[in-house]
Short mmCIF file of C-alpha atoms and ligand atoms in Angstrom, two decimals:
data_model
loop_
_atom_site.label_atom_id
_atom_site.label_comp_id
_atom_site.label_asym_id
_atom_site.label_seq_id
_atom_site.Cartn_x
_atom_site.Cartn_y
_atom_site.Cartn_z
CA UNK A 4 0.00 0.00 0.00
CA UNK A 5 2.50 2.43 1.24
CA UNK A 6 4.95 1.69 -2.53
CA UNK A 7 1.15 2.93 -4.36
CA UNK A 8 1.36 5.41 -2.57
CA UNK A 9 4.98 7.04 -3.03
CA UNK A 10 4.75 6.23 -6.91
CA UNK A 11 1.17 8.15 -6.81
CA UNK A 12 3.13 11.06 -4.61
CA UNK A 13 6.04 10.62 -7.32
CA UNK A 14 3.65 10.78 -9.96
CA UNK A 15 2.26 14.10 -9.01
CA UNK A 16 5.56 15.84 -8.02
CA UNK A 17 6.63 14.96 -11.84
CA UNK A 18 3.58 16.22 -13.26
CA UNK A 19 4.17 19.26 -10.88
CA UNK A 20 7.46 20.02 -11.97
CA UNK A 21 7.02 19.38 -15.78
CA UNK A 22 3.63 22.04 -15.36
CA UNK A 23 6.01 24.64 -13.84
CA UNK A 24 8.81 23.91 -16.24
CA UNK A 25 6.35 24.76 -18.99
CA UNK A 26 5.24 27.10 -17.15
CA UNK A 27 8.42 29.04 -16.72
CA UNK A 28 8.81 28.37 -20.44
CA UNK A 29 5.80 30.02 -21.34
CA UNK A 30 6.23 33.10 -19.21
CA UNK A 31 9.61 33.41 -20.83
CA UNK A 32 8.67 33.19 -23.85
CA UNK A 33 6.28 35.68 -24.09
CA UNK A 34 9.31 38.01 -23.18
CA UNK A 35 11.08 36.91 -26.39
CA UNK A 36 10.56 39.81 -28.47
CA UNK A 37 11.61 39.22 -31.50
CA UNK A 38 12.13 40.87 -35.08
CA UNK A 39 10.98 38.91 -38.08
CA UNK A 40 11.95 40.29 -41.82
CA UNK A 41 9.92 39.34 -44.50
CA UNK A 42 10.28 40.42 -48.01
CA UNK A 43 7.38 41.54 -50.18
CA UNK A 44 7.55 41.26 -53.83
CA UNK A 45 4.44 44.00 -54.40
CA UNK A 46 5.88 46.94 -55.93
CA UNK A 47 5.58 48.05 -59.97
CA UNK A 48 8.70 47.07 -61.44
CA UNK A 49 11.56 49.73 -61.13
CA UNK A 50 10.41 50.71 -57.59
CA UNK A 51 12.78 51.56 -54.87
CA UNK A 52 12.58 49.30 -52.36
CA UNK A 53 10.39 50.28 -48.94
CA UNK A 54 11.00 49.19 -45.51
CA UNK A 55 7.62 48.93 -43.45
CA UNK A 56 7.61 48.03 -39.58
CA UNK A 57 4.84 46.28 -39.04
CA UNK A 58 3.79 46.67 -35.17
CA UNK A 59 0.67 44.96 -33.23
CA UNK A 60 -1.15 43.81 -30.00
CA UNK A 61 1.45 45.38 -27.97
CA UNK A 62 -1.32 45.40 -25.22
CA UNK A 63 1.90 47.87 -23.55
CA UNK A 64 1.58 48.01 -19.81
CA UNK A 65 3.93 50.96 -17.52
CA UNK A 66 5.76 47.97 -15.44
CA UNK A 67 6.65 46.37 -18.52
CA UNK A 68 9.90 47.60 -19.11
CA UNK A 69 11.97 45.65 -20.84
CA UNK A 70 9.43 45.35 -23.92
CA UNK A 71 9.94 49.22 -23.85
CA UNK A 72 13.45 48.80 -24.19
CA UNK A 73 12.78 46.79 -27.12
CA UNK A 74 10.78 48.80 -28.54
CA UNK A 75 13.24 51.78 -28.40
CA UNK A 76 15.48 50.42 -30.55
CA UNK A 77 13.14 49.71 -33.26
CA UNK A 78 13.97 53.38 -34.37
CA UNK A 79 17.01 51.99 -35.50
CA UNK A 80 15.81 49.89 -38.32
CA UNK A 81 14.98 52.98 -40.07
CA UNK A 82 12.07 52.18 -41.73
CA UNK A 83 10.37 53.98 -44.15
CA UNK A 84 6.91 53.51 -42.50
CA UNK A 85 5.00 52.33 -39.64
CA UNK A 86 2.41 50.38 -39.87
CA UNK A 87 0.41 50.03 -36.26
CA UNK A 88 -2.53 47.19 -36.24
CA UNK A 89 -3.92 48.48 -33.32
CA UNK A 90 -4.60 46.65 -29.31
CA UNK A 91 -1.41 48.85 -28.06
CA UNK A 92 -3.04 49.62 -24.42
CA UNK A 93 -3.37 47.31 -21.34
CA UNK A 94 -3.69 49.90 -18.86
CA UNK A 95 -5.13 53.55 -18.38
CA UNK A 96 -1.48 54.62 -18.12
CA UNK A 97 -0.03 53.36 -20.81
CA UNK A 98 -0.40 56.19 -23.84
CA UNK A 99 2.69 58.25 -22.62
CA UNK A 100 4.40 55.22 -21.84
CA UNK A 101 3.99 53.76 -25.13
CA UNK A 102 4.89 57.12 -27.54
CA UNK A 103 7.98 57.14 -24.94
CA UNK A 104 8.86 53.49 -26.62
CA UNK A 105 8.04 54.67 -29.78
CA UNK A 106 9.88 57.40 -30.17
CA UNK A 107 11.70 58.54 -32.87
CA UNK A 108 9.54 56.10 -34.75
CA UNK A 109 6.81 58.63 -34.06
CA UNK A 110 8.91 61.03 -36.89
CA UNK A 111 8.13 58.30 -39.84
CA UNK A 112 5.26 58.33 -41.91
CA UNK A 113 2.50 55.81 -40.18
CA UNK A 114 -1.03 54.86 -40.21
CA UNK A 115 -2.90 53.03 -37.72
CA UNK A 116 -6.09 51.47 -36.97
CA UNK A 117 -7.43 50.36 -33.15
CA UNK A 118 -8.68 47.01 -32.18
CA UNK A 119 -10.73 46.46 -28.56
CA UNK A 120 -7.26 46.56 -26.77
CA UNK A 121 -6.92 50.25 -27.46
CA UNK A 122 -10.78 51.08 -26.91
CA UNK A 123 -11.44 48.85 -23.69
CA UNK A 124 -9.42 47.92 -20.65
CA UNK A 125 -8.15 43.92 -20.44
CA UNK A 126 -10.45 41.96 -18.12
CA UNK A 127 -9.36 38.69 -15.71
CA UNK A 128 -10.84 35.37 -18.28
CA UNK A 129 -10.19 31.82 -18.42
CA UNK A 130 -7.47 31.75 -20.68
CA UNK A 131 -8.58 28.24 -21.92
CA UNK A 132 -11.50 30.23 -23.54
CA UNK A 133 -8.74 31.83 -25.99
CA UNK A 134 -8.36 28.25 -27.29
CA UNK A 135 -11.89 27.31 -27.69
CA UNK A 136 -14.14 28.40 -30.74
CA UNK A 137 -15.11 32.50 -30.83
CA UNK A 138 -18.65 32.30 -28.74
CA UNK A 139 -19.53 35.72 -29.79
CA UNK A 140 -18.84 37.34 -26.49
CA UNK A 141 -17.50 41.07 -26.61
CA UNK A 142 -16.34 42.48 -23.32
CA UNK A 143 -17.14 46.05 -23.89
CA UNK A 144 -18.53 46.37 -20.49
CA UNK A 145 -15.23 47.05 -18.95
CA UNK A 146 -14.14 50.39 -18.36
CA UNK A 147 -12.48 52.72 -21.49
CA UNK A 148 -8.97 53.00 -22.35
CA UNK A 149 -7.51 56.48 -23.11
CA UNK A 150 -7.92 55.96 -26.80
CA UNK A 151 -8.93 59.29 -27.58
CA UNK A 152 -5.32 60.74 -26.03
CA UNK A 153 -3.48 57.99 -27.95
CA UNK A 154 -5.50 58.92 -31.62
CA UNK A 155 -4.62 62.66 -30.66
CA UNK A 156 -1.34 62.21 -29.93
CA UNK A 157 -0.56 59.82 -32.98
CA UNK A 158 -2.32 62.11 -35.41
CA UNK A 159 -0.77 64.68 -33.67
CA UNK A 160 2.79 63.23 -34.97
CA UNK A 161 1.28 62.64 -38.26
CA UNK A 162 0.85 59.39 -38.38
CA UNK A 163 -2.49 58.48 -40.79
CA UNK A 164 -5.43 57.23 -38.60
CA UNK A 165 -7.46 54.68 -40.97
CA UNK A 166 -10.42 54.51 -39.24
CA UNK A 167 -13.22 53.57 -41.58
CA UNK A 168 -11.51 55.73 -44.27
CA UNK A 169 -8.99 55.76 -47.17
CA UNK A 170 -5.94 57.90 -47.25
CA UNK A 171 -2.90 58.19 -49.42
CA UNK A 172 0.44 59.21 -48.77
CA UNK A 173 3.79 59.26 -50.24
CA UNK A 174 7.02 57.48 -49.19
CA UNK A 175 10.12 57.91 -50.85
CA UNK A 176 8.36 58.62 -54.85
CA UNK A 177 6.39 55.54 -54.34
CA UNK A 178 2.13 56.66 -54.33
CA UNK A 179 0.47 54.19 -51.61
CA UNK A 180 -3.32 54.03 -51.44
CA UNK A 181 -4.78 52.99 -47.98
CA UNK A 182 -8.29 52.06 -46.83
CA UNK A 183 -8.73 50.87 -43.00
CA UNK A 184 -11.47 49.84 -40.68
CA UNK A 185 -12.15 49.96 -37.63
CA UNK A 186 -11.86 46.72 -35.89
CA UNK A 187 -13.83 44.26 -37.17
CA UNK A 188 -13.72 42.40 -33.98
CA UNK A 189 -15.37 44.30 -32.01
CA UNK A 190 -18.15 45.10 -35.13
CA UNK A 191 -16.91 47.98 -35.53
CA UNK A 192 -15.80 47.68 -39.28
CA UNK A 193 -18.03 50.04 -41.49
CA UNK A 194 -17.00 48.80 -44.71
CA UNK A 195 -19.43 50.78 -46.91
CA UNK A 196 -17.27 54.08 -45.82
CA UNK A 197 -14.25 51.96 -47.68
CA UNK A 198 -15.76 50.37 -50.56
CA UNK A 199 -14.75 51.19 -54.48
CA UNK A 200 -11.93 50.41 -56.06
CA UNK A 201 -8.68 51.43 -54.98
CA UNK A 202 -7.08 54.01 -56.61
CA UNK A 203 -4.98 52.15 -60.03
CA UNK A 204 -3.05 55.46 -60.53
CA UNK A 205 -1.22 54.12 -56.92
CA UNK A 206 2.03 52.55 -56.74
CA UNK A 207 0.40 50.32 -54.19
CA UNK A 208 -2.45 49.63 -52.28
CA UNK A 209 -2.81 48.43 -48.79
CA UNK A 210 -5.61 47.14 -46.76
CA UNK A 211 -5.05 47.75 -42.56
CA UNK A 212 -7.31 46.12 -40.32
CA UNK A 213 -7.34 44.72 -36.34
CA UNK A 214 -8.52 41.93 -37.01
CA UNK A 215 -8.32 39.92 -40.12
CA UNK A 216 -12.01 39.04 -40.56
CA UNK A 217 -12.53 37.08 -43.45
CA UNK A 218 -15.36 39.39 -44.83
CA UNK A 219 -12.64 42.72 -44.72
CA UNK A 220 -10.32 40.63 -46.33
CA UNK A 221 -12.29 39.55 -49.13
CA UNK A 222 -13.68 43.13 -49.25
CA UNK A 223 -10.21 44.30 -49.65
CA UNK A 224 -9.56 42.00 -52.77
CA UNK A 225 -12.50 42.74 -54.35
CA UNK A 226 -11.59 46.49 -54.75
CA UNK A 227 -8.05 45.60 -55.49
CA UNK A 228 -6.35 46.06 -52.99
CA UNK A 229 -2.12 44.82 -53.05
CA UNK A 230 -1.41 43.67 -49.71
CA UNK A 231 -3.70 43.89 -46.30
CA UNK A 232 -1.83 44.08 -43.09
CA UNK A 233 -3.63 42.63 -39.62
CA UNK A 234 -3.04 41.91 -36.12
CA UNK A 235 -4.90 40.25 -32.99
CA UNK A 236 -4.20 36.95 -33.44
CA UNK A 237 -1.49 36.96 -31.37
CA UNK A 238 -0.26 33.97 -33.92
CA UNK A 239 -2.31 31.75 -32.59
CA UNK A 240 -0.54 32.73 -28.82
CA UNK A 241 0.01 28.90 -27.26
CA UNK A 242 0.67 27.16 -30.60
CA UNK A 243 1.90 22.90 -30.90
CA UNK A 244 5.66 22.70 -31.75
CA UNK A 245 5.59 21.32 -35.68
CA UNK A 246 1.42 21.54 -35.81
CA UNK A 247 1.14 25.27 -35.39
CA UNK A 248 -1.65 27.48 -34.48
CA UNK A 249 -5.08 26.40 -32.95
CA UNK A 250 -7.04 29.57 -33.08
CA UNK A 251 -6.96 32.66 -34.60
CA UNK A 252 -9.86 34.19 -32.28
CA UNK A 253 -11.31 35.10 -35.44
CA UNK A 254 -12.77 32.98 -38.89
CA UNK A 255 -9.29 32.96 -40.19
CA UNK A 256 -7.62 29.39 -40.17
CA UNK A 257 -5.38 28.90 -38.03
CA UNK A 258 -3.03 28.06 -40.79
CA UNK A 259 -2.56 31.82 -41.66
CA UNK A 260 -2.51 32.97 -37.78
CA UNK A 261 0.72 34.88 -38.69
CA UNK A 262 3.08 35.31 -41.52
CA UNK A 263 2.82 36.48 -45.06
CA UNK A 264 0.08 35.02 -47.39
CA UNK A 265 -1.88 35.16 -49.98
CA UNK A 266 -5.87 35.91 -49.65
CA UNK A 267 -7.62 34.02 -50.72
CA UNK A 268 -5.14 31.17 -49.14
CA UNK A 269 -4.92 29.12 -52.76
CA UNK A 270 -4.14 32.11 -54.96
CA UNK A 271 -0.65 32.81 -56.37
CA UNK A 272 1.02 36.06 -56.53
CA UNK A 273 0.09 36.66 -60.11
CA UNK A 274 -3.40 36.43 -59.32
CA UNK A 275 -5.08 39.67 -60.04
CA UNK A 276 -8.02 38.93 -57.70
CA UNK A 277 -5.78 38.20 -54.42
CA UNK A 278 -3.74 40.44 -52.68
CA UNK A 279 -0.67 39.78 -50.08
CA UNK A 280 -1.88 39.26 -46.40
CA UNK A 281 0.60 40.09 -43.65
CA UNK A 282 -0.42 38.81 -40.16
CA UNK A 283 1.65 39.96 -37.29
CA UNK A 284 2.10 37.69 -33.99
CA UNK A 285 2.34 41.05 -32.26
CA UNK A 286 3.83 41.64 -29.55
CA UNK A 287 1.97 41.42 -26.36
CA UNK A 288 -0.69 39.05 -24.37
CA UNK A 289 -3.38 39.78 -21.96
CA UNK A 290 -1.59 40.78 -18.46
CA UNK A 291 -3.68 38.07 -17.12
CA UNK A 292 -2.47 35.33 -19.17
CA UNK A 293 1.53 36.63 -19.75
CA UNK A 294 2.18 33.82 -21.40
CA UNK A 295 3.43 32.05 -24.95
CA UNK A 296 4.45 28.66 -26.38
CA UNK A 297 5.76 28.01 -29.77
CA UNK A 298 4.82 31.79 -30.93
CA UNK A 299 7.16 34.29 -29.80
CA UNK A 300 6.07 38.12 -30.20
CA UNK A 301 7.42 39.92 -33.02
CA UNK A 302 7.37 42.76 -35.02
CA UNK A 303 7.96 42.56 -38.79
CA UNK A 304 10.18 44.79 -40.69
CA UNK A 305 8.47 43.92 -43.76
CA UNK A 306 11.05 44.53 -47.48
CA UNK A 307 8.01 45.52 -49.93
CA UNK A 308 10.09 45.23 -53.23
CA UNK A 309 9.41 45.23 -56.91
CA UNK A 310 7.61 42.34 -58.77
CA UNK A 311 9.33 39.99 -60.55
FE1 FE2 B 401 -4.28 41.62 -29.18
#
């Protein structure tokens, strides 16, 4: 009796340590910021090539310090513009905090878009329910982030806010024709304010969304659109070494829960009727479930470059 019972206690102390051992992992991990480069072959032939940091979910609390760090020296890429995907904001404090991080980024040409993370504070959930189907549930009811300060102050730099709208700007000679929405998470998209084709006198044209919503993807295509950049999947957040990616927390499979592809999935790049989709793993979590495995955050200094 007493040997069942010191392999059962033996049992449990294993199964013990090998939780905290992942769970140390996975708390590490989600420290692991990391920079991804990805090269874009989008541009009319004889473009210059254009460097675009491609930022998301920070979800940016004030203790979290060494992310901040990180993000500093993101300046020194030098891009030639920012592209933010919106949830920045985990906390009421965080807006000064964050354009402190940001920095001389702040000086490049941007454009943004918000997802729930910037418009409503994080709330305490069963993190399970990240891996289980979307149910529907918004949490709205918590209180407001300062996203009006953050919009000001980004707009105030001159970076492009994309909110249900279309915008064009300029970067280094090449003509870039943007439409946004608001995030489509949250319900918020108002895709009728967006709709029509996108300009074809453009060097390029780029789609920006939160959340990448199958319906504001395949809007985006239909009116031509180049390449569509999104956020809030976190990449999938606790993803199976060699499998992948279980949920996006959206209808997009999991197989595109970060990364460059093509939308729709089976097009090739040749395909007038699909368009480039960039997904970023961003770079933050809840601050109630700090935590990552097999998906470290990143942001993505994307190469767009001429077509073949
Ligand atoms: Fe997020």
């Amino acid at each position: 009796m007493a040997s069942v019972r010191s392999a059962a206690l033996r049992t449990a102390a294993a199964g013990a340590l090998a939780g905290a051992g992942l769970t140390a992992y996975a708390l590490a991990e989600a420290r692991a910021y990391t920079l991804r480069r990805v090269t874009v072959p989008v541009l009319p032939p004889g473009s210059p090539d254009l460097r675009v940091l491609h930022l998301s979910d920070l979800h940016l609390t004030p203790d979290q310090t060494r992310k901040q760090k990180w993000l500093r020296g993101l300046a020194g890429l030098d891009p030639d513009l920012v592209v933010d995907t919106g949830d920045n904001l985990a906390h009421h404090a965080s807006v000064p905090v964050l354009l402190d991080a940001l920095g001389p980024l702040l000086d490049k040409p941007g454009v943004f878009v918000f997802g729930s993370n910037d418009y409503f504070s994080p709330t305490l959930r069963n993190p399970l329910r990240y891996l289980l189907p979307d149910d529907g549930t918004r949490h709205t009811d918590s209180g407001q982030l300062p996203w009006r300060d953050l919009q000001q102050e980004l707009a105030g730099r001159g970076w492009v806010d994309l909110t249900n709208t279309r915008a064009a700007l300029e970067v280094r000679g090449v003509r870039i024709a943007f439409a946004g929405v608001d995030d489509p998470h949250l319900g918020y998209d108002r895709l009728e304010e967006v709709r029509g084709p996108a300009d074809p006198s453009a060097d390029l044209r780029m789609g920006v969304a939160h959340a990448p919503y199958l319906r504001v993807l395949d809007r985006f295509v239909a009116d031509g659109y180049d390449a569509i950049l999104a956020g809030h999947t976190h990449g999938g957040q606790v993803c199976l070494p060699g499998i992948g990616a279980l949920t996006t927390n959206c209808d997009l499979e999991p197989d595109r829960a970060r990364g460059l592809h093509r939308h729709p999935a089976a097009s090739s790049p040749g395909d007038p009727h699909s368009a480039w989709l960039h997904v970023s793993a961003g770079l933050g979590t809840s601050p109630y479930a700090r935590i990552r495995v097999a998906c470290r955050p990143e942001a993505t200094l994307l190469t767009l470059v001429a077509r073949p």
